[in-house]
CSV table of C-alpha atoms and ligand atoms in Angstrom, one decimal:
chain,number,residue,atom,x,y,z
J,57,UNK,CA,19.7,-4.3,-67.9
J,58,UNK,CA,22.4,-6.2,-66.3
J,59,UNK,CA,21.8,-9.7,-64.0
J,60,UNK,CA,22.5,-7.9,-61.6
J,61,UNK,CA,20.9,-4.7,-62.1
J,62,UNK,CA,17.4,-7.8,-63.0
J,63,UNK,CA,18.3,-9.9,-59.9
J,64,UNK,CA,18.2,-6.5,-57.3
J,65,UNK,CA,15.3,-5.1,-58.9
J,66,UNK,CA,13.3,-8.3,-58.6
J,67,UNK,CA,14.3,-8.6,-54.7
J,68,UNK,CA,13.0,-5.4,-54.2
J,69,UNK,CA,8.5,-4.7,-53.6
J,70,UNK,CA,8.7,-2.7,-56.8
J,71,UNK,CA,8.6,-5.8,-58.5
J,72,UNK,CA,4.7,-6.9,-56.9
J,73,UNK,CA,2.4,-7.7,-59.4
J,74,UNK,CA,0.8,-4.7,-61.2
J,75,UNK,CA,-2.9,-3.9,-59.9
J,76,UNK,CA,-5.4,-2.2,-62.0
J,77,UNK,CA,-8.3,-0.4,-59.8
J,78,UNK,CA,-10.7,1.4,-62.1
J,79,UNK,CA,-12.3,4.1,-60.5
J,80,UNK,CA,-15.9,4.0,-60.6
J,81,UNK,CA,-16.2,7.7,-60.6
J,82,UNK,CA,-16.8,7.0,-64.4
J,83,UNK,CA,-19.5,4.3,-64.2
J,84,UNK,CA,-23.3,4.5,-64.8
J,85,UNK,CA,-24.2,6.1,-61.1
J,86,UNK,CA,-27.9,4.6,-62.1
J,87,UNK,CA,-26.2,1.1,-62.6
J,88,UNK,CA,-23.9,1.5,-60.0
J,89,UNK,CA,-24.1,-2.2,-58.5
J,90,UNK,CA,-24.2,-4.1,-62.1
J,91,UNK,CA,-21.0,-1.8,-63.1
J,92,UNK,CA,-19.0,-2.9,-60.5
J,93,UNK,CA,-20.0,-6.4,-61.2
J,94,UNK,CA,-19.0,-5.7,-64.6
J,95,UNK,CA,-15.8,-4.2,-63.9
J,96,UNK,CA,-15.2,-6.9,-61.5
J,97,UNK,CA,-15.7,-9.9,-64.2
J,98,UNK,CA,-14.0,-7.5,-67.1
J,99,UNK,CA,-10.3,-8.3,-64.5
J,100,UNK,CA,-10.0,-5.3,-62.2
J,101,UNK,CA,-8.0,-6.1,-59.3
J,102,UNK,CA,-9.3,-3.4,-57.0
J,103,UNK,CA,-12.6,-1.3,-56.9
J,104,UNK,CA,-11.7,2.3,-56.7
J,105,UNK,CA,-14.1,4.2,-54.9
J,106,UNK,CA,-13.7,8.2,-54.7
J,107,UNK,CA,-15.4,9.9,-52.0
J,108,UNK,CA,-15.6,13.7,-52.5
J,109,UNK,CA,-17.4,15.9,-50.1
J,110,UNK,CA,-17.4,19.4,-52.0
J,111,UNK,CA,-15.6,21.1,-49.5
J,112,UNK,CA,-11.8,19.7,-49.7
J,113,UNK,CA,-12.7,18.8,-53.2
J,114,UNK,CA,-15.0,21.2,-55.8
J,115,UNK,CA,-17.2,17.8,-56.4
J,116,UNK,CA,-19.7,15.5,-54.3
J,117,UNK,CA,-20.0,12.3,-55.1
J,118,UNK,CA,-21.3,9.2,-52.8
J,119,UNK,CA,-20.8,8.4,-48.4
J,120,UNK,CA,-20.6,5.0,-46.8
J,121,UNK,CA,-23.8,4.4,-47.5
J,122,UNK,CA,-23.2,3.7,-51.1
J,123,UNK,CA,-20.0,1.7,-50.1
J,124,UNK,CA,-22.2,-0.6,-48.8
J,125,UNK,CA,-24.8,-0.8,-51.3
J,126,UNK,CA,-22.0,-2.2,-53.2
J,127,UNK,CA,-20.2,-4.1,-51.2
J,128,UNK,CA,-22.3,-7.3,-52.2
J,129,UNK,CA,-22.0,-6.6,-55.9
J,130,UNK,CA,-18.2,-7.8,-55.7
J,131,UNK,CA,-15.7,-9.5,-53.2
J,132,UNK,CA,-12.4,-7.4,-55.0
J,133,UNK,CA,-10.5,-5.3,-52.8
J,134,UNK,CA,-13.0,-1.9,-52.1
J,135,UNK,CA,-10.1,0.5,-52.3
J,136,UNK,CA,-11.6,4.2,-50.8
J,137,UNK,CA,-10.6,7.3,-51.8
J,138,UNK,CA,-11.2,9.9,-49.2
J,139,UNK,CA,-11.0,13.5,-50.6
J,140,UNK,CA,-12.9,15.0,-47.3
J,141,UNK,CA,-11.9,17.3,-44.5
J,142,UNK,CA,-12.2,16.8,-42.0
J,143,UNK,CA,-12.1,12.9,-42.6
J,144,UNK,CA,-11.5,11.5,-38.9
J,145,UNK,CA,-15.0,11.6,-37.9
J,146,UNK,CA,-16.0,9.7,-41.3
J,147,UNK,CA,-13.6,7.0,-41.6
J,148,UNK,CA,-15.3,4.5,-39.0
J,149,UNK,CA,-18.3,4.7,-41.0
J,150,UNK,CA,-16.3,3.3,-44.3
J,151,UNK,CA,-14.7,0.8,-42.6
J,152,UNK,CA,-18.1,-0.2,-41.6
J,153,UNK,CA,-19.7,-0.2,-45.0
J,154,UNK,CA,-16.8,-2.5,-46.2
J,155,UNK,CA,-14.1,-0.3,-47.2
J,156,UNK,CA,-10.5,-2.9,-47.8
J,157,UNK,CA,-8.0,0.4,-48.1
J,158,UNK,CA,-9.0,3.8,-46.6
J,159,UNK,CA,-6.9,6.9,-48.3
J,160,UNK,CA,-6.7,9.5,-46.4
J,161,UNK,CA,-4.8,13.2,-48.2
J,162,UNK,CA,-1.8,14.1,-46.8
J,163,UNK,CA,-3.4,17.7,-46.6
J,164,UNK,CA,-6.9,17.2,-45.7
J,165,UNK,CA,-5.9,17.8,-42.1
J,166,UNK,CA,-3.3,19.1,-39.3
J,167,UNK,CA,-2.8,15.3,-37.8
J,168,UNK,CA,-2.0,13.0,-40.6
J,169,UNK,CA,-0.2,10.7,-38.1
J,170,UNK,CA,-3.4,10.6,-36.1
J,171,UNK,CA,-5.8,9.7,-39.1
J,172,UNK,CA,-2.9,7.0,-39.9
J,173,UNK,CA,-3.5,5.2,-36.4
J,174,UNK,CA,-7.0,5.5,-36.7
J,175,UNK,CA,-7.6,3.5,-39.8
J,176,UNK,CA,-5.3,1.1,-38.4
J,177,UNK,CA,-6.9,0.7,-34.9
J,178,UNK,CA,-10.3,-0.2,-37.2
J,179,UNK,CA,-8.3,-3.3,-39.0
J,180,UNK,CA,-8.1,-2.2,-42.5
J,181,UNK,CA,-5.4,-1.6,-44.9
J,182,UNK,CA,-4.7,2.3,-44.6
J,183,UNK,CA,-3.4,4.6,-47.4
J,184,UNK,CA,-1.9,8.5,-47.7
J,185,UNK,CA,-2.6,10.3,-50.7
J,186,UNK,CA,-0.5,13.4,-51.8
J,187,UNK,CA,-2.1,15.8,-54.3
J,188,UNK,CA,0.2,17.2,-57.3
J,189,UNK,CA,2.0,20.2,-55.6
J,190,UNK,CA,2.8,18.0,-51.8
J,191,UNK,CA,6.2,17.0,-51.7
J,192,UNK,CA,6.9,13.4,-51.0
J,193,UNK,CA,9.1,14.4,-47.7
J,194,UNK,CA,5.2,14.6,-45.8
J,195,UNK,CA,5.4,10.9,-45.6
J,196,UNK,CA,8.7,10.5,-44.5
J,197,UNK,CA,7.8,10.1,-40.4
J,198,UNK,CA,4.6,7.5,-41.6
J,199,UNK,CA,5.6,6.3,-44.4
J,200,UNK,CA,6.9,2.4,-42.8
J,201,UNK,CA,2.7,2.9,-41.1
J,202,UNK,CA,1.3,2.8,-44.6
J,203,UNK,CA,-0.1,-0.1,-46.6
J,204,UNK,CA,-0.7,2.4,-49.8
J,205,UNK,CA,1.1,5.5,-50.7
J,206,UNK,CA,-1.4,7.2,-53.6
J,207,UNK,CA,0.2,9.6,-56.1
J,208,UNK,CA,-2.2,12.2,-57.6
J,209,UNK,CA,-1.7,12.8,-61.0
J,210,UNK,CA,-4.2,15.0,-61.8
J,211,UNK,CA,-5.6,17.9,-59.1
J,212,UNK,CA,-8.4,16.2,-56.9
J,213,UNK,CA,-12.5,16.3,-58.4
J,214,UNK,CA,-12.8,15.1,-61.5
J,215,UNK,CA,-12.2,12.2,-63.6
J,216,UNK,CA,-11.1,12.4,-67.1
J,217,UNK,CA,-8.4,15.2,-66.6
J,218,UNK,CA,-4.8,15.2,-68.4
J,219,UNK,CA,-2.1,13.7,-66.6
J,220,UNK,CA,0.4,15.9,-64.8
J,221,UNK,CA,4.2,14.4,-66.1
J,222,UNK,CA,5.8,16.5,-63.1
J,223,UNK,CA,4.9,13.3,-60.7
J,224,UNK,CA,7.1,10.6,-62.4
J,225,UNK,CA,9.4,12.6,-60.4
J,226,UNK,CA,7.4,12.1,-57.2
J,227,UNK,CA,6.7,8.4,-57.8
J,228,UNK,CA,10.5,7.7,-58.5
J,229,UNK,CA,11.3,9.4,-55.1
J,230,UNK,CA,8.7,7.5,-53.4
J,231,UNK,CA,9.4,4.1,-55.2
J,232,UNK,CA,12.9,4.5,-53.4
J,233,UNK,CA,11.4,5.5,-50.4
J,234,UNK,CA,9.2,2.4,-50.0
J,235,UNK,CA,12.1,0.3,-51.1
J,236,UNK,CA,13.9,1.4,-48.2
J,237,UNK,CA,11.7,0.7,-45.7
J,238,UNK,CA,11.8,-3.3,-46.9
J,239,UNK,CA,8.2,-3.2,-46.5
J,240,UNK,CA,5.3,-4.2,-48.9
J,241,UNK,CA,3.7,-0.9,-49.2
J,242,UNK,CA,1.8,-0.3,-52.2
J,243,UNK,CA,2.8,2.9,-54.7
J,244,UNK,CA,-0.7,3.7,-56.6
J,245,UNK,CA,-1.5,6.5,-59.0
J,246,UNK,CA,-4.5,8.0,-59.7
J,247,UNK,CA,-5.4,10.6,-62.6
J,248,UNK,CA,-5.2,10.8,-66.3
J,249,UNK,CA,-3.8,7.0,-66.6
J,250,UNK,CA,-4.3,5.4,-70.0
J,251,UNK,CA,-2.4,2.6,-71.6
J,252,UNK,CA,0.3,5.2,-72.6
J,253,UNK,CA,0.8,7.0,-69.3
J,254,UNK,CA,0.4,3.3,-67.8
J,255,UNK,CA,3.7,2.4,-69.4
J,256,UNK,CA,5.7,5.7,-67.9
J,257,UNK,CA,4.2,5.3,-64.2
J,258,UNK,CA,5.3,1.9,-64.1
J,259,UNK,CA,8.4,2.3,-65.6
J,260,UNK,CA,8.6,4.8,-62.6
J,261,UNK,CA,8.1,2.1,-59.8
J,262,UNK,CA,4.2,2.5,-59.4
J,263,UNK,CA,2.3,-0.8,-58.9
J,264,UNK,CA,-1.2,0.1,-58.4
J,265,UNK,CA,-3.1,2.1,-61.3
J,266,UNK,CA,-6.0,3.9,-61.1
J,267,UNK,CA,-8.6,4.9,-64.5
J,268,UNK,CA,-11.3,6.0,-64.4
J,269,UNK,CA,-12.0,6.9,-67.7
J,270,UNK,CA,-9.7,4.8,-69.4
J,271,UNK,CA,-11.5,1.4,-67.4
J,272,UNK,CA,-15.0,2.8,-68.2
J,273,UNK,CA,-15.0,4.2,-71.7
J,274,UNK,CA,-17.1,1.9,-74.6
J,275,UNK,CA,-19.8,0.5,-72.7
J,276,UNK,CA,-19.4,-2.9,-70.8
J,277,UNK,CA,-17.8,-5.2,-73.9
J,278,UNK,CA,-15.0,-2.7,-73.8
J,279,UNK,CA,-13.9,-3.1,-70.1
J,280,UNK,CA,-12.1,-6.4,-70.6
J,281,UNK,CA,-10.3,-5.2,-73.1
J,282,UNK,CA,-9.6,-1.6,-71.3
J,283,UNK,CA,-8.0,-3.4,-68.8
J,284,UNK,CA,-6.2,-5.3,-70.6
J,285,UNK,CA,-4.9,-2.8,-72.4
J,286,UNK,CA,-3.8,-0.2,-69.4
J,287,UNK,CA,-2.0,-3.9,-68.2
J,288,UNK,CA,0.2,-4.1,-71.2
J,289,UNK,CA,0.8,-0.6,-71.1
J,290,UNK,CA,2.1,-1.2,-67.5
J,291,UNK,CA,4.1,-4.1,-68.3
J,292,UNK,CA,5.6,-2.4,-71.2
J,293,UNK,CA,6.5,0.2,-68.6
J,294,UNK,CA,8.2,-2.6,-66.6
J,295,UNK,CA,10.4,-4.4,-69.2
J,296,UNK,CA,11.7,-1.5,-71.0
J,297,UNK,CA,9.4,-2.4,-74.0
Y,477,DX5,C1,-9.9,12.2,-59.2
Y,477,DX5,C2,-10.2,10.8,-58.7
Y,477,DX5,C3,-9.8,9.8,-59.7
Y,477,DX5,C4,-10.5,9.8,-61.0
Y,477,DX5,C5,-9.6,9.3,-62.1
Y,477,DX5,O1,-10.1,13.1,-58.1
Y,477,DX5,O2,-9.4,10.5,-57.5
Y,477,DX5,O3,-9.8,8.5,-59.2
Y,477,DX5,O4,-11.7,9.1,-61.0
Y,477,DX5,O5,-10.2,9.5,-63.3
Y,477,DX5,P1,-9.4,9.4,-64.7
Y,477,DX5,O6,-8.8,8.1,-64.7
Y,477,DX5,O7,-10.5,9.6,-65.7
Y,477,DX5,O8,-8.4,10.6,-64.6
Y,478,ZN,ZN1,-9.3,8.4,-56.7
């Protein structure tokens, strides 16, 4: 890379630190509270927490309720994943709990811009999520609203699926986009990151990285080092290496 090629690419938000938010999707559900503890101490940077309601997504998994069950188990960012529809009427009731970032999908409902403004009016830190097959050109009219634009790399439900190498694209496109705006928006990615993919979504301007899977596997020891790992993949990523 050229100076000058270094010198604009470190003026630009693509350059904020890298995040790692392991997804507790693939903790012990009967340990829930020590594993985010766990997590927390092992170095994650944000708590991912995915909310699926079996309806917009073929999965259930936990409500508010459990949100706040854990919110005294760490003070990390409590970033919430909400793959519900319809997800206005739920969204004060996260906030509530203790929610940091509320994710909303881009196709969960007819009035993205509405759901946008709601999660602001409530205080918090409000993201759009856009599944595998959404083009990034939804976000275009919200996009300088957002705190967090969330790239699926996998399809919605499950953890512990393959990651879909069709988004690098996306997350190029929208690493542009957010540079644009000037504006310190966050460009996460969630599904199927390991060390390896790590290292090609950064490289494509991501800065936040979701794992489930990747965070979780081994037992408690192992997180530390998990993390640590999907970090060096990232910065790899970043410096070409
Ligand atoms: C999938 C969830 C992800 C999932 C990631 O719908 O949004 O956060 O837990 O799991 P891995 O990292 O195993 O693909
Ligand atoms: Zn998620």
């Amino acid at each position: 890379m050229t100076a000058s090629a270094a010198s604009s690419r470190s003026a630009t938000p693509s350059q904020a630190p890298i995040r790692i938010a392991p997804s507790i999707l693939s903790a012990d559900f009967a340990r829930l509270g020590d594993e985010v503890a766990a997590i927390d101490q092992a170095g994650a940077d944000y708590i991912h927490v995915d909310v699926m309601d079996g309806h917009y997504v073929p999965n259930l998994t936990i409500g508010p309720m459990v949100v706040k069950a854990l919110r005294p188990w760490s003070k990390k960012v409590f970033d919430v994943h909400l793959m519900i529809a319809p997800v206005d009427p739920y969204i004060p009731a996260f906030v509530e709990a203790g929610a940091d970032i509320v994710t909303v999908h881009a196709e969960a409902g007819p009035h993205l811009h509405r759901s946008v403004q709601l999660v602001k009016s409530l205080g918090v830190k409000v993201g759009v999520s856009l599944n595998p097959s959404t083009p990034p050109e939804v976000l275009d009219y919200v996009l300088p609203d957002l705190d967090l634009v969330l790239v699926m790399s996998v399809n919605p439900g499950f953890g512990g699926q393959s990651f879909i190498p069709s988004q690098l694209d996306k997350i190029r496109i929208l690493r542009s986009k957010i540079d644009a705006t000037g504006r310190a928006i966050d460009l996460e990615v969630d599904g199927g990151v390991t060390p390896e993919t790590a290292a090609l979504v950064a490289a494509a301007g991501a800065d936040v990285l979701v794992a489930g899977s990747a965070a979780f596997k081994g037992g408690a020891e192992a997180y530390a080092p998990n993390i640590r790992a999907l970090r060096a993949g990232a910065d790899r990523g970043r410096t070409g290496g």
